[in-house]
PDB file of C-alpha atoms in Angstrom:
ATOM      1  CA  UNK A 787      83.830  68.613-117.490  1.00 80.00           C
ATOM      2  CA  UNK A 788      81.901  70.197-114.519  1.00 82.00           C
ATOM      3  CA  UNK A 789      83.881  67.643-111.845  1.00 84.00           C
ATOM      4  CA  UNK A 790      87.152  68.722-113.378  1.00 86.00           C
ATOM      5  CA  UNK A 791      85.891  72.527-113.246  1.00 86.00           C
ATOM      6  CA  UNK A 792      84.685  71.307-109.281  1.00 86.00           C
ATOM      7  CA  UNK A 793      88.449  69.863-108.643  1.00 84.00           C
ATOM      8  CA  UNK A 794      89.971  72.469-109.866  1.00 91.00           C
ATOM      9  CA  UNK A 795      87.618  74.731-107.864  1.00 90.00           C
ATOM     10  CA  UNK A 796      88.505  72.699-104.620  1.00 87.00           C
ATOM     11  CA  UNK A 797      92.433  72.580-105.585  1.00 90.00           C
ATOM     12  CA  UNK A 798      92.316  76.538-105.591  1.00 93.00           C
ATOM     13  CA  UNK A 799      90.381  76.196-102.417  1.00 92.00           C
ATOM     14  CA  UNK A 800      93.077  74.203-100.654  1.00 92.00           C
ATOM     15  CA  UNK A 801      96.002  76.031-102.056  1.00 93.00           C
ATOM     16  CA  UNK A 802      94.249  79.157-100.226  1.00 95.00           C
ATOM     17  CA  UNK A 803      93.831  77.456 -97.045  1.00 95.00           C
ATOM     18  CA  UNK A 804      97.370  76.939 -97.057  1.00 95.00           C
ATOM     19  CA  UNK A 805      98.362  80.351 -97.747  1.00 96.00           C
ATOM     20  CA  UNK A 806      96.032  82.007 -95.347  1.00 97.00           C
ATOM     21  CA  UNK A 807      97.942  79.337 -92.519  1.00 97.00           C
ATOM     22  CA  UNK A 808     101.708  79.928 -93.662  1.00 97.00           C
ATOM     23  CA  UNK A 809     100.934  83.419 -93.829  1.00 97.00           C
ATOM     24  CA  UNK A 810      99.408  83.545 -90.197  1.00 97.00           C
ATOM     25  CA  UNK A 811     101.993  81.105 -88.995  1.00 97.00           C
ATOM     26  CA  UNK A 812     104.764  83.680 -90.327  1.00 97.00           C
ATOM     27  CA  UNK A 813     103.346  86.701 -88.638  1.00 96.00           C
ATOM     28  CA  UNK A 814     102.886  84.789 -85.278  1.00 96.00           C
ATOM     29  CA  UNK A 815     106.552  84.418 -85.060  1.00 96.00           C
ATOM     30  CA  UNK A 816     107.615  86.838 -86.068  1.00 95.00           C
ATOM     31  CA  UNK A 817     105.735  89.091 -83.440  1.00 94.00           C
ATOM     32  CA  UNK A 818     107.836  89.637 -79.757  1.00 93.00           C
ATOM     33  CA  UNK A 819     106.216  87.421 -77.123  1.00 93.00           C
ATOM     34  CA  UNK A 820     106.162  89.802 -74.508  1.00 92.00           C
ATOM     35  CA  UNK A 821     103.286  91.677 -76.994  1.00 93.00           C
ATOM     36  CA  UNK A 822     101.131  88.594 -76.220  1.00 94.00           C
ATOM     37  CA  UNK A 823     101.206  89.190 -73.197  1.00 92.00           C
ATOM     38  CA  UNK A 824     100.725  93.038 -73.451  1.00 92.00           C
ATOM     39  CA  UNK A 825      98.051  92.503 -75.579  1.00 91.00           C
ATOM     40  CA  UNK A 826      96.578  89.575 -72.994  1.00 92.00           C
ATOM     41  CA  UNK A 827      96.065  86.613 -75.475  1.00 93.00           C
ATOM     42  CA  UNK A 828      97.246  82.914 -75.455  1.00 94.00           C
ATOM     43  CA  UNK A 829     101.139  82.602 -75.296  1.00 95.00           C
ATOM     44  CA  UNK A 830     103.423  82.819 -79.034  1.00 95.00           C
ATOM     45  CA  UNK A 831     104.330  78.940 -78.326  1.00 96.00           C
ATOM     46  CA  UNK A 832     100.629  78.599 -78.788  1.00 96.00           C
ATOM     47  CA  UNK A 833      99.798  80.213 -81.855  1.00 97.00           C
ATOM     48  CA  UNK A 834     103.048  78.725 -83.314  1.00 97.00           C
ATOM     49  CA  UNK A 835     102.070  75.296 -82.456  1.00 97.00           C
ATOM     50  CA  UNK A 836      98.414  75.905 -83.803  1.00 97.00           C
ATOM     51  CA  UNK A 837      99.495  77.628 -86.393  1.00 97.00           C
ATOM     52  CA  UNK A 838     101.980  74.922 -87.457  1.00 97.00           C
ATOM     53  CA  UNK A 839      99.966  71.638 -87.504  1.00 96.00           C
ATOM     54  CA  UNK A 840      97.390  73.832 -89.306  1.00 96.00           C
ATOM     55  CA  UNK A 841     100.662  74.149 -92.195  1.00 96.00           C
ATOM     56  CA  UNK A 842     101.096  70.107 -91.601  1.00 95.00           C
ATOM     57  CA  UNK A 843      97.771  69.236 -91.847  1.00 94.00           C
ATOM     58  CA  UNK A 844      97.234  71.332 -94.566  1.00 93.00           C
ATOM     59  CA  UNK A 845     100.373  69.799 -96.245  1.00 94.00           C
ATOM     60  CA  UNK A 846     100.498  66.030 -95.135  1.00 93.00           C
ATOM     61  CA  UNK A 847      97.035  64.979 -93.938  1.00 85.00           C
ATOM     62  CA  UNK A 848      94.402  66.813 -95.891  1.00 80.00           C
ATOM     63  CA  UNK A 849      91.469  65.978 -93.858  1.00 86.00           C
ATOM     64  CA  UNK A 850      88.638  68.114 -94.448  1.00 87.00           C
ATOM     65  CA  UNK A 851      87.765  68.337 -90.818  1.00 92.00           C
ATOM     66  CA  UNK A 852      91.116  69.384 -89.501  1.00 92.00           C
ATOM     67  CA  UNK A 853      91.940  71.684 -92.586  1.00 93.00           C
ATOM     68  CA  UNK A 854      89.014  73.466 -91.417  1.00 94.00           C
ATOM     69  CA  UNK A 855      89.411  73.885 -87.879  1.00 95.00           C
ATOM     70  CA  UNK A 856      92.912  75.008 -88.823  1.00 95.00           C
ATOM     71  CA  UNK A 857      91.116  78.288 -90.904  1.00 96.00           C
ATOM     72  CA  UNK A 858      89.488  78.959 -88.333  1.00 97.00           C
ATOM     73  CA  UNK A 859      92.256  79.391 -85.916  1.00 97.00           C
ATOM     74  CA  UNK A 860      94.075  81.207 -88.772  1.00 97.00           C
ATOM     75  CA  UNK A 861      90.993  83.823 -89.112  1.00 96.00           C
ATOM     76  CA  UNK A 862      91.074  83.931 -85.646  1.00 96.00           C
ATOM     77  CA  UNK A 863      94.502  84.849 -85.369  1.00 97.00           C
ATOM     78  CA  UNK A 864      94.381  87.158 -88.482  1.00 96.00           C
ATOM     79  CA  UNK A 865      91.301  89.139 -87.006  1.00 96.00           C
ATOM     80  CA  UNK A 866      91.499  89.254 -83.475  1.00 95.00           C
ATOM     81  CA  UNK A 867      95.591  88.448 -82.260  1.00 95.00           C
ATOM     82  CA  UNK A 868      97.082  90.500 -85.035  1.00 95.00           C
ATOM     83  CA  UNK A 869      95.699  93.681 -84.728  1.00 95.00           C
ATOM     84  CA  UNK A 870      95.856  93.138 -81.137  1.00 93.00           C
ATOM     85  CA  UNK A 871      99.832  92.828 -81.686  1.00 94.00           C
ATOM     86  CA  UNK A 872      99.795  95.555 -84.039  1.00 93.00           C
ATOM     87  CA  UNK A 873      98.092  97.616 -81.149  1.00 91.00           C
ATOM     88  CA  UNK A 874     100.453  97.057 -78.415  1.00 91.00           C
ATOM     89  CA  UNK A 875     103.617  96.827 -80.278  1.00 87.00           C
ATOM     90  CA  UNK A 876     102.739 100.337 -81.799  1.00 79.00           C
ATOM     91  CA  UNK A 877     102.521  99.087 -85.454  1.00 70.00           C
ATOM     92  CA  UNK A 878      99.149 100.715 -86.263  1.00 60.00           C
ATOM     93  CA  UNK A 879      98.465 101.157 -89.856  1.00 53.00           C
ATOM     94  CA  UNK A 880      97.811 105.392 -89.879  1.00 50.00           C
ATOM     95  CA  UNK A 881     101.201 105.902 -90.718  1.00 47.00           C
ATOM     96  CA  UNK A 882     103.181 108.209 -88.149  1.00 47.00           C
ATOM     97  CA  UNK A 883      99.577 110.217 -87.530  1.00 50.00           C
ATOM     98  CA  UNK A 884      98.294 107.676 -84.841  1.00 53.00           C
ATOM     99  CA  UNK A 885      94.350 107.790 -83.751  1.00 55.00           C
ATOM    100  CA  UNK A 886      91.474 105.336 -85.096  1.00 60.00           C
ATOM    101  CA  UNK A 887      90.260 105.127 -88.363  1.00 61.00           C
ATOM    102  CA  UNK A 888      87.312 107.671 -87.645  1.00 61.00           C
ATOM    103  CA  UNK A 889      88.709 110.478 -86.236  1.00 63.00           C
ATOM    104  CA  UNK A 890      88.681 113.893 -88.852  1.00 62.00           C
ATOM    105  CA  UNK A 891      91.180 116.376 -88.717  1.00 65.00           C
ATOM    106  CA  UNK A 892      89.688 118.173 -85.639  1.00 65.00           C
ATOM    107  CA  UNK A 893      89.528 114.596 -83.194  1.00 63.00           C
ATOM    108  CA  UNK A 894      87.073 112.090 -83.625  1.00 66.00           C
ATOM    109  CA  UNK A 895      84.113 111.864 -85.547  1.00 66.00           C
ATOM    110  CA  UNK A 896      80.736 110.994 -83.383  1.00 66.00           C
ATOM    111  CA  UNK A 897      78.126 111.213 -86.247  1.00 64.00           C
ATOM    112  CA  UNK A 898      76.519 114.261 -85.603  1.00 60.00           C
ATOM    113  CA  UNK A 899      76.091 113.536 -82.307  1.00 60.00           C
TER     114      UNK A 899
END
């Protein structure tokens, strides 16, 4: 019973990997290449073929090595390359407001400072 419950456990654990790369893999194409280069990271052809044999491997060849190196470049690209794109192509989440996440309704805030 506990290696089914520890299969199961891993299954789920896949199944996420997978998600987290397909999901990554669709927002790298669809973003415009010329925010790459605004936002000075690696080219879209290279997220979209790291992105892609992270889908494959995760798909076709589940080796435990690869599958991992393949969530890391989809964290990567999730934290660092999509906001990045967000940034540059004007897509930043405070609506139609603009400014960081800090700032109050008289600029920023600075802690008291």
């Amino acid at each position: 019973m506990l290696l089914a419950a520890f299969g199961s456990f891993l299954q789920l654990l896949f199944l996420a990997m997978l998600v987290l790369a397909v999901v990554a893999l669709v927002f790298a194409a669809t973003a415009r290449e010329d925010a790459y280069r605004a936002a000075d990271k690696q080219k879209k052809s290279f997220w979209l073929i790291i992105l892609g044999v992270t889908v494959v491997v995760n798909l076709v060849i589940p080796i435990l090595f690869l599958q991992i190196a393949g969530v890391i470049a989809s964290i990567v690209f999730m934290v660092d390359v999509r906001p990045a794109l967000k940034a540059v192509s004007g897509g930043g989440g405070g609506g139609s407001r603009g400014g960081s996440s800090s700032d109050g309704p008289y600029g920023p805030y600075n802690g008291g400072r």
